[in-house]
Coordinates of C-alpha atoms and ligand atoms in Angstrom, one line a residue:
M196 CA 0.0 0.0 0.0
D197 CA 1.5 3.4 -1.0
D198 CA 1.7 6.1 1.6
P199 CA -0.5 9.0 0.5
E200 CA 1.8 11.3 2.5
A201 CA 4.6 10.5 0.1
M202 CA 2.6 11.3 -3.0
C203 CA 2.8 14.3 -5.3
Y204 CA 0.0 15.2 -7.6
I205 CA 1.1 16.7 -10.9
S206 CA -1.4 18.2 -13.3
N207 CA -1.4 20.7 -16.2
L208 CA 0.7 18.3 -18.1
S209 CA 1.5 19.0 -21.8
D210 CA 0.4 16.4 -24.3
K211 CA 4.1 15.8 -25.0
C212 CA 4.9 14.9 -21.5
T213 CA 5.5 11.2 -20.7
A214 CA 5.5 9.2 -17.5
D215 CA 9.2 8.6 -18.1
L216 CA 10.0 12.3 -18.3
I217 CA 8.1 13.0 -15.1
E218 CA 10.0 10.2 -13.4
E219 CA 13.3 11.6 -14.6
L220 CA 12.4 15.0 -13.3
F221 CA 11.1 13.9 -9.9
V222 CA 13.9 11.4 -9.3
Q223 CA 16.0 14.6 -8.9
M224 CA 13.9 15.5 -5.9
G225 CA 14.2 12.2 -4.0
P226 CA 14.0 8.4 -4.5
V227 CA 10.8 7.6 -6.5
K228 CA 8.9 4.5 -5.8
K229 CA 6.7 4.7 -8.8
V230 CA 4.8 7.1 -11.1
V231 CA 1.1 6.5 -11.7
W232 CA 0.1 8.0 -15.0
K233 CA -3.5 8.9 -15.9
D234 CA -4.5 10.0 -19.3
E235 CA -8.2 10.3 -19.1
A236 CA -10.2 12.2 -21.7
S237 CA -11.1 15.0 -19.5
H238 CA -8.1 15.0 -17.2
R239 CA -4.4 14.2 -17.5
Y240 CA -2.3 13.8 -14.4
A241 CA 0.5 11.9 -12.7
L242 CA 0.9 10.7 -9.2
V243 CA 4.5 10.5 -8.1
V244 CA 5.0 8.2 -5.1
F245 CA 8.2 8.9 -3.3
K246 CA 10.0 6.6 -1.0
D247 CA 10.1 9.2 1.7
V248 CA 7.7 11.8 2.8
E249 CA 10.2 14.7 3.0
S250 CA 10.7 14.6 -0.8
V251 CA 7.1 15.7 -1.3
L252 CA 7.4 19.3 -0.1
F253 CA 10.8 19.6 -1.5
A254 CA 9.5 18.6 -5.0
V255 CA 6.6 21.0 -4.7
E256 CA 8.9 23.8 -3.8
A257 CA 11.4 23.0 -6.6
L258 CA 9.0 22.0 -9.4
D259 CA 5.7 23.7 -9.0
E260 CA 5.1 26.0 -11.9
I261 CA 8.2 24.8 -13.8
R262 CA 7.6 24.9 -17.5
L263 CA 7.6 21.6 -19.3
F264 CA 7.0 22.0 -23.0
G265 CA 6.0 25.6 -22.3
Q266 CA 3.3 24.6 -19.9
P267 CA 3.7 25.4 -16.2
L268 CA 3.4 22.2 -14.2
S269 CA 1.2 22.1 -11.1
V270 CA 2.9 20.1 -8.4
K271 CA 1.1 19.7 -5.1
P272 CA 1.1 17.2 -2.2
K273 CA -1.8 14.8 -2.4
N274 CA -5.1 16.3 -1.2
G275 CA -6.2 15.6 2.4
T276 CA -2.7 14.7 3.6
A277 CA -0.7 16.3 6.4
Q278 CA 1.8 17.4 3.7
Y279 CA -0.9 19.2 1.9
E280 CA -1.8 21.0 5.2
K281 CA 1.8 22.0 5.6
Y282 CA 2.0 23.2 2.1
E283 CA -1.1 25.3 2.5
Q284 CA 0.3 26.9 5.6
W285 CA 3.6 27.6 3.9
K286 CA 1.8 29.0 0.9
R287 CA 0.1 31.6 3.0
T288 CA 3.4 33.0 4.1
Q289 CA 4.8 33.2 0.7
P290 CA 5.1 36.4 -1.4
A291 CA 3.7 36.2 -4.9
R292 CA 5.8 34.0 -7.1
I293 CA 8.0 35.4 -9.9
A294 CA 6.5 34.5 -13.2
P295 CA 8.5 31.8 -15.0
P296 CA 10.3 33.1 -18.0
V297 CA 8.5 32.8 -21.3
P298 CA 10.5 30.4 -23.5
P299 CA 12.2 32.1 -26.4
P300 CA 10.9 31.4 -29.9
P301 CA 12.3 28.4 -31.7
P302 CA 15.7 29.0 -33.4
Q303 CA 15.9 30.1 -36.9
G304 CA 15.8 27.1 -39.2
G305 CA 14.4 25.1 -36.3
W306 CA 12.1 22.2 -36.4
V307 CA 9.5 22.1 -39.0
V308 CA 7.2 19.3 -38.1
P309 CA 4.5 18.0 -40.5
Q310 CA 1.2 18.4 -38.9
S311 CA 0.1 14.9 -40.0
R312 CA 2.9 13.0 -38.2
H313 CA 4.1 15.1 -35.3
D314 CA 1.6 17.7 -34.7
N315 CA 2.4 17.5 -31.0
H316 CA 6.0 18.4 -31.2
Q317 CA 7.4 21.8 -30.4
P318 CA 11.0 22.5 -30.0
R319 CA 12.2 21.9 -26.5
R320 CA 15.4 23.8 -26.8
S321 CA 13.6 26.9 -26.1
Y322 CA 13.6 26.2 -22.4
D323 CA 17.1 27.0 -21.6
D324 CA 18.8 28.8 -24.3
N325 CA 18.7 32.0 -22.2
H326 CA 19.4 30.4 -18.9
G327 CA 22.5 28.4 -19.2
G328 CA 24.4 30.9 -17.2
H329 CA 22.8 29.7 -14.0
R330 CA 24.4 26.3 -13.8
Q331 CA 26.5 27.6 -10.9
N332 CA 23.4 28.1 -8.8
W333 CA 22.0 24.7 -9.6
G334 CA 25.4 23.3 -8.5
Q335 CA 24.8 24.9 -5.1
R336 CA 21.4 23.4 -4.8
Q337 CA 22.6 20.0 -5.8
S338 CA 24.7 19.8 -2.7
W339 CA 22.0 20.0 -0.2
G340 CA 22.2 16.9 1.9
H341 CA 23.4 15.0 4.9
P342 CA 25.9 12.5 3.6
Q343 CA 26.0 10.5 6.8
S344 CA 22.3 9.8 6.9
A345 CA 21.6 9.3 3.2
P346 CA 19.9 6.0 2.5
P347 CA 21.4 3.9 -0.3
H348 CA 20.4 5.3 -3.6
R349 CA 18.8 2.8 -6.0
H350 CA 21.7 3.3 -8.4
Q351 CA 24.0 2.0 -5.7
Q352 CA 21.7 -0.9 -5.5
G353 CA 22.6 -1.9 -9.0
N354 CA 20.2 0.1 -11.1
E355 CA 22.6 2.0 -13.4
R356 CA 20.0 3.2 -15.7
M357 CA 19.8 6.8 -14.8
R358 CA 23.5 7.1 -14.3
D359 CA 24.1 5.8 -17.8
R360 CA 21.8 8.4 -19.0
G361 CA 23.8 10.9 -17.3
A362 CA 20.6 12.9 -16.8
T363 CA 22.3 14.8 -14.1
Q364 CA 25.3 14.3 -11.9
R365 CA 23.4 13.1 -8.9
N366 CA 24.9 13.2 -5.6
D367 CA 23.5 10.2 -3.7
D368 CA 23.5 12.1 -0.5
R369 CA 21.0 14.5 -1.8
W370 CA 18.0 12.5 -0.8
K371 CA 18.2 13.7 2.8
R372 CA 18.2 17.4 2.8
P373 CA 16.8 20.1 5.0
N374 CA 13.2 20.5 4.1
P375 CA 12.9 24.1 2.8
F376 CA 9.4 24.2 4.3
N377 CA 10.8 23.7 7.8
N378 CA 12.5 27.0 7.6
H379 CA 9.1 28.6 7.6
R380 CA 7.5 26.6 10.4
Q381 CA 7.8 29.5 12.7
N382 CA 4.9 31.0 10.9
T383 CA 2.5 28.2 11.7
P384 CA 0.2 29.2 14.6
S385 CA 1.4 26.4 16.9
A386 CA 5.0 27.3 16.4
M387 CA 4.5 31.0 16.4
K388 CA 7.3 32.4 18.4
V389 CA 7.5 35.9 19.9
D390 CA 10.4 38.0 20.6
V391 CA 10.1 40.1 23.7
V392 CA 12.1 43.3 23.9
K393 CA 12.2 44.8 27.4
K394 CA 12.6 48.5 27.6
K395 CA 12.8 49.6 31.2
K396 CA 9.8 48.6 33.3
A397 CA 6.5 48.6 31.3
L398 CA 7.9 48.7 27.8
K399 CA 7.1 45.5 26.0
V400 CA 7.0 44.8 22.3
V401 CA 5.8 41.6 20.8
V402 CA 7.0 40.8 17.3
P403 CA 6.1 37.8 15.3
I404 CA 9.1 36.3 13.6
S405 CA 9.2 36.8 9.9
A406 CA 8.9 34.0 7.3
D407 CA 12.6 33.7 6.6
A408 CA 13.6 34.0 10.2
G409 CA 14.9 30.5 10.3
V410 CA 17.9 31.5 8.3
K411 CA 20.4 33.9 9.5
K412 CA 21.1 36.3 6.7
K413 CA 24.2 38.3 6.3
R414 CA 23.1 41.9 6.3
P415 CA 26.1 44.0 7.4
W416 CA 24.0 47.2 7.1
R417 CA 21.8 45.9 9.9
N418 CA 24.4 46.6 12.5
K419 CA 24.3 50.3 11.8
A420 CA 20.5 50.2 11.8
R421 CA 20.6 48.4 15.1
R422 CA 22.9 50.9 16.7
E423 CA 20.7 53.7 15.6
A424 CA 17.6 52.0 16.8
K425 CA 19.3 51.5 20.2
K426 CA 20.1 55.2 20.4
E427 CA 16.6 56.0 19.4
A428 CA 15.2 53.7 22.1
K429 CA 17.4 55.3 24.8
K430 CA 16.1 58.7 23.9
T431 CA 12.5 57.6 24.1
S432 CA 12.8 55.3 27.0
T433 CA 11.4 57.8 29.4
D434 CA 8.2 58.0 27.4
T435 CA 5.2 56.2 28.8
E436 CA 3.9 55.1 25.4
P437 CA 5.3 51.7 24.2
V438 CA 7.6 52.1 21.3
K439 CA 7.5 49.6 18.6
T440 CA 11.0 49.0 17.5
A441 CA 11.3 45.7 15.8
P442 CA 14.7 44.1 16.3
P443 CA 15.9 42.0 13.5
A444 CA 14.0 38.8 13.6
T445 CA 17.0 36.9 12.4
D446 CA 18.9 37.8 15.6
A447 CA 16.1 36.6 17.7
V448 CA 16.2 33.2 16.2
A449 CA 19.9 33.1 16.2
K450 CA 19.9 33.7 20.0
T451 CA 16.9 31.5 20.9
K452 CA 17.8 28.5 18.7
K453 CA 21.3 27.5 18.0
S454 CA 21.4 25.7 14.7
R455 CA 22.9 22.2 14.8
K456 CA 23.9 22.4 11.2
G457 CA 27.5 22.7 10.2
P458 CA 28.8 26.0 8.9
K459 CA 29.0 24.8 5.3
K460 CA 25.4 23.7 5.3
R461 CA 24.3 27.0 7.0
E462 CA 26.1 28.9 4.3
K463 CA 24.3 26.9 1.5
L464 CA 20.9 27.4 3.1
K465 CA 21.7 31.1 3.5
K466 CA 22.5 31.4 -0.1
L467 CA 19.4 29.5 -1.1
H468 CA 17.1 31.7 0.9
A469 CA 18.9 34.9 0.2
Q470 CA 18.2 34.5 -3.6
P471 CA 14.7 33.2 -3.9
E472 CA 14.3 35.1 -7.2
Q473 CA 16.7 32.7 -8.9
T474 CA 14.6 29.7 -8.3
V475 CA 12.9 29.7 -11.7
E476 CA 16.2 30.0 -13.5
E477 CA 17.7 27.2 -11.4
K478 CA 14.8 25.1 -12.5
D479 CA 15.5 25.9 -16.1
A480 CA 19.2 25.0 -15.7
A481 CA 18.2 21.7 -14.1
L482 CA 16.0 20.9 -17.1
K483 CA 18.7 21.8 -19.5
K484 CA 21.0 19.4 -17.6
L485 CA 18.3 16.7 -17.9
E486 CA 18.0 17.2 -21.6
S487 CA 21.7 17.2 -22.3
G488 CA 22.0 14.0 -20.2
R489 CA 19.2 12.5 -22.2
F490 CA 20.9 13.5 -25.5
R491 CA 24.1 11.8 -24.4
Y492 CA 22.2 8.7 -23.4
L493 CA 20.3 8.5 -26.7
N494 CA 23.5 9.2 -28.7
E495 CA 25.2 6.3 -26.9
Q496 CA 22.2 4.1 -27.6
L497 CA 22.3 4.8 -31.4
Y498 CA 25.9 3.7 -31.5
T499 CA 25.3 0.5 -29.6
M500 CA 22.1 -0.8 -31.2
S501 CA 21.2 -2.0 -34.6
G502 CA 19.4 0.4 -37.1
S503 CA 16.2 -1.6 -36.8
D504 CA 16.2 -1.3 -33.0
A505 CA 16.8 2.4 -33.2
Y506 CA 14.0 2.7 -35.7
E507 CA 11.7 0.9 -33.3
L508 CA 12.9 3.0 -30.4
F509 CA 12.1 6.3 -32.1
S510 CA 8.8 5.0 -33.6
K511 CA 7.6 4.4 -30.1
D512 CA 9.0 7.6 -28.7
P513 CA 9.5 10.2 -31.5
E514 CA 9.9 12.8 -28.7
A515 CA 13.3 11.2 -27.9
F516 CA 14.4 11.9 -31.5
Y517 CA 13.8 15.6 -31.0
V518 CA 15.8 15.5 -27.8
Y519 CA 18.5 13.8 -29.7
H520 CA 18.5 16.2 -32.5
S521 CA 18.4 19.4 -30.5
G522 CA 21.4 18.0 -28.5
Y523 CA 23.2 17.2 -31.7
A524 CA 22.5 20.7 -33.1
E525 CA 23.9 22.1 -29.9
Q526 CA 27.1 20.1 -30.4
T527 CA 27.5 21.0 -34.1
K528 CA 27.3 24.7 -33.1
K529 CA 30.7 24.2 -31.4
W530 CA 32.4 22.7 -34.4
P531 CA 34.6 25.0 -36.5
N532 CA 33.3 23.3 -39.6
H533 CA 30.9 20.6 -40.6
P534 CA 31.6 17.9 -43.2
L535 CA 28.1 18.5 -44.6
K536 CA 29.5 21.8 -46.0
Y537 CA 32.0 19.8 -47.9
M538 CA 29.3 17.5 -49.3
I539 CA 27.2 20.5 -50.3
Q540 CA 30.2 22.1 -52.1
W541 CA 31.1 18.9 -53.9
L542 CA 27.5 18.3 -55.0
S543 CA 27.1 21.9 -56.2
S544 CA 30.1 21.4 -58.5
K545 CA 28.5 18.4 -60.2
T546 CA 26.5 18.5 -63.4
P547 CA 22.8 18.9 -62.4
G548 CA 20.1 16.2 -62.3
L549 CA 21.9 13.5 -60.3
V550 CA 19.9 11.2 -58.0
V551 CA 21.4 11.6 -54.6
L552 CA 20.5 9.5 -51.4
D553 CA 21.2 11.3 -48.2
L554 CA 21.3 8.4 -45.7
G555 CA 20.8 9.5 -42.1
C556 CA 20.0 13.0 -43.2
G557 CA 18.9 14.6 -39.9
E558 CA 17.1 17.7 -40.8
A559 CA 17.7 17.2 -44.6
K560 CA 20.0 20.2 -44.8
L561 CA 21.7 18.6 -47.8
G562 CA 18.4 18.3 -49.6
S563 CA 17.6 21.9 -48.8
A564 CA 21.0 23.1 -50.1
V565 CA 21.2 21.2 -53.4
G566 CA 17.6 20.0 -53.9
A567 CA 17.1 22.5 -56.7
K568 CA 20.0 21.2 -58.6
H569 CA 19.8 17.4 -58.0
E570 CA 17.1 15.0 -57.0
V571 CA 17.8 14.4 -53.4
H572 CA 16.1 11.7 -51.4
S573 CA 16.6 12.2 -47.6
F574 CA 16.2 9.3 -45.1
D575 CA 16.3 9.2 -41.4
L576 CA 14.8 7.3 -38.5
V577 CA 12.2 10.0 -37.9
A578 CA 10.9 12.6 -40.4
V579 CA 11.4 15.9 -38.7
N580 CA 10.2 17.7 -41.8
D581 CA 8.5 16.9 -45.1
K582 CA 11.7 16.5 -47.0
V583 CA 12.6 13.4 -44.9
T584 CA 11.3 9.9 -45.3
A585 CA 11.3 8.0 -42.1
C586 CA 13.0 4.5 -42.4
D587 CA 15.8 2.4 -41.3
M588 CA 18.5 3.0 -43.9
A589 CA 19.2 -0.8 -44.0
K590 CA 15.8 -1.0 -45.8
L591 CA 15.5 1.9 -48.2
P592 CA 12.3 2.4 -50.2
I593 CA 14.3 2.8 -53.4
E594 CA 14.5 0.6 -56.4
D595 CA 17.7 -1.3 -57.3
G596 CA 20.3 0.5 -59.4
T597 CA 18.6 3.9 -59.5
A598 CA 20.8 6.3 -57.6
D599 CA 24.0 8.1 -58.8
I600 CA 25.3 9.0 -55.3
A601 CA 24.8 7.7 -51.8
I602 CA 26.0 9.8 -48.9
F603 CA 26.5 8.9 -45.3
C604 CA 27.4 12.1 -43.5
L605 CA 28.2 11.3 -39.9
S606 CA 25.4 8.8 -40.0
L607 CA 27.2 5.4 -39.8
M608 CA 25.8 4.7 -36.4
G609 CA 24.6 1.4 -35.2
T610 CA 26.1 -2.1 -35.0
N611 CA 25.1 -3.2 -38.6
L612 CA 27.2 -1.0 -40.8
A613 CA 27.6 -3.7 -43.4
E614 CA 23.9 -3.8 -43.9
Y615 CA 23.8 0.0 -44.5
I616 CA 26.5 -0.1 -47.1
R617 CA 25.1 -3.2 -48.8
E618 CA 21.8 -1.4 -49.0
A619 CA 23.4 1.7 -50.5
R620 CA 25.1 -0.4 -53.0
R621 CA 21.9 -2.1 -54.0
C622 CA 20.3 1.3 -54.8
L623 CA 23.4 2.7 -56.6
K624 CA 23.8 2.4 -60.4
E625 CA 26.9 0.7 -61.7
N626 CA 29.8 3.1 -61.1
G627 CA 27.6 5.0 -58.7
I628 CA 29.5 6.9 -56.0
L629 CA 29.4 6.2 -52.3
K630 CA 30.6 9.0 -50.0
I631 CA 31.3 8.6 -46.3
A632 CA 32.2 11.4 -43.9
E633 CA 33.0 10.4 -40.4
V634 CA 34.7 11.6 -37.2
S635 CA 38.3 10.5 -37.6
S636 CA 38.6 9.3 -34.0
R637 CA 36.0 6.6 -34.7
F638 CA 38.5 4.7 -36.9
T639 CA 40.9 2.3 -35.4
N640 CA 42.4 1.4 -38.8
T641 CA 41.2 3.3 -41.9
K642 CA 43.0 0.9 -44.2
L643 CA 41.1 -2.1 -42.7
F644 CA 37.8 -0.2 -42.9
C645 CA 38.3 0.9 -46.5
G646 CA 39.4 -2.7 -47.4
A647 CA 36.2 -4.0 -45.8
V648 CA 34.0 -1.6 -47.8
C649 CA 35.7 -2.7 -51.0
K650 CA 34.9 -6.3 -50.2
L651 CA 31.3 -5.4 -50.3
G652 CA 31.7 -4.5 -54.0
F653 CA 33.4 -1.0 -54.2
D654 CA 36.7 0.5 -55.3
L655 CA 38.2 3.2 -53.1
T656 CA 38.7 6.4 -55.2
E657 CA 39.5 9.0 -52.6
K658 CA 40.5 9.1 -49.0
K659 CA 41.2 12.4 -47.2
R660 CA 41.2 14.2 -43.9
L661 CA 38.8 17.1 -44.2
T662 CA 39.8 18.8 -41.0
D663 CA 41.5 17.7 -37.8
Y664 CA 38.3 16.0 -36.8
F665 CA 36.7 14.6 -39.9
S666 CA 37.7 12.1 -42.6
M667 CA 36.1 11.6 -46.0
F668 CA 36.1 8.5 -48.2
E669 CA 34.8 8.1 -51.8
F670 CA 34.1 4.7 -53.3
V671 CA 32.7 3.6 -56.7
K672 CA 30.4 0.6 -57.1
T673 CA 31.9 -2.3 -58.9
G674 CA 30.4 -5.6 -60.0
K675 CA 32.3 -7.8 -57.6
V676 CA 31.2 -8.6 -54.1
E677 CA 34.0 -10.5 -52.2
S678 CA 32.2 -10.8 -48.8
K679 CA 28.8 -9.9 -47.4
K680 CA 30.2 -9.5 -43.9
P681 CA 33.8 -8.4 -44.2
F682 CA 36.1 -8.2 -41.2
G683 CA 37.0 -4.7 -40.1
L684 CA 33.8 -2.9 -40.9
K685 CA 33.5 -1.4 -37.4
L686 CA 33.7 2.1 -36.0
K687 CA 34.1 3.3 -32.5
P688 CA 31.1 5.2 -31.0
C689 CA 31.4 8.9 -30.9
L690 CA 30.4 9.9 -27.4
Y691 CA 30.0 13.5 -26.2
K692 CA 31.5 14.7 -23.0
K693 CA 29.5 15.8 -20.1
R694 CA 29.7 19.6 -19.6
Ligands
SAH243 N1 23.7 13.8 -41.9 C1 23.2 14.7 -41.0 C2 22.8 14.1 -39.6 C3 23.9 13.4 -38.9 S1 23.4 12.8 -37.3 C4 24.2 15.8 -40.7 O1 25.4 15.7 -41.1 O2 23.9 16.9 -40.2 C5 23.2 11.1 -37.7 C6 21.9 10.8 -38.2 O3 21.9 9.4 -38.7 C7 20.8 10.9 -37.1 O4 19.8 11.8 -37.6 C8 20.3 9.5 -37.0 O5 19.0 9.4 -36.7 C9 20.6 8.9 -38.4 N2 20.6 7.5 -38.4 C10 21.4 6.7 -37.6 N3 21.1 5.4 -37.9 C11 20.1 5.4 -38.8 C12 19.4 4.4 -39.5 N4 19.6 3.1 -39.2 N5 18.5 4.7 -40.4 C13 18.3 6.0 -40.7 N6 18.9 7.0 -40.1 C14 19.8 6.7 -39.2

């Protein structure tokens, strides 16, 4: 039986949101037991069941109103629970929230998604483009925790899934952290504390402690204010009327309650509460981290599974493909040049009217660039625009011997490279050209690789290093196939570093 106290109720979910994504997001807040997903015609919501009760209010504080696919999530404790009560009390003490930032518009040349296939998908990149600078702050938040008392994290128990994904660098100690709501408990009626200031005989001032009194803030200017208030009080101390001089509430708490937390932890809490206005940005930075982790995970998957498995993966979850491609686009921005440019130049120099196959085309940029001059057919696992035909390039919807040129530009992913090249050969005319551009570091031995391609029925006509990073190979189709599965047709995966 699940403990309702450990449940979070999440609503206002975008159509694009999945239970997996919610789990990935909430697992950042604390160990998740399960996610119950309801997609009813009138109502779409998720129930996240945490393993511990403390995670609930923490998740509410961190994730309520966070934008997921442009839609602010509503994250609340389950109705009718003690957590909900606490939340309600806390909410009453809160100033109005800062509106979450409106996501910037999609990038120029961004996704164009055909209504018929992917009318649900909007670019997700828009989240974070403007908020990357706040990673530092998230870093601070990540370190909340009591290492000594942390329960074993499920990853330590053998589940490596999330770590592999690299969704975020999780610190296993994070699950036990000071509940941010506790810092406000002074405001609950039962815990309302008063600070009594005695001013000679009958002078009594009762001051409720302010919402953030639990945290001692560094406010050097307060000393001056205090001295002046003291002087003022001395002057008026002979008056019979009570004088309401509110001493800093922070002092009151510091004196009455000595924190048992270490100086480092106090410092972190101080920072956290001193900058509440950064919360939304921190959330954005956290999401950005999640996405880049997901990209790296998907990228690794593509290099370690067959094309047909990758096709199945993305057919079931096209959303993942968008995550992959926005991550890929982010990476390519950092490259000084792209081999695609070379392919475009080369094709532009050819006599018009050639039938070109762009295999693993991504956004079909090649087709956009030279489509007016040549007949370009663009294939990829998911059609992100109407130029692309979705398929596994090991099974192309193209007749035998009809293409002049087949191009693999950074697309020889997967474990079945021989199948891709055999399929390209099937579609090529006699003397048709096969072009391969790849990251140089993927090759252990280029000679062996080229020899293996040749055994599939090609002659090597050109081999060159395009830049420090990329190599390019050109082959011509011949009539003779020496081997269907030649030795040496393997490339190392191209993995991206965690930033
Ligand atoms: N050629 C493009 C994209 C390179 S990214 C460019 O240079 O910008 C590699 C692409 O290959 C990805 O879009 C990936 O989905 C695609 N790909 C990998 N394996 C594939 C397969 N089996 N069938 C079709 N596309 C594949």
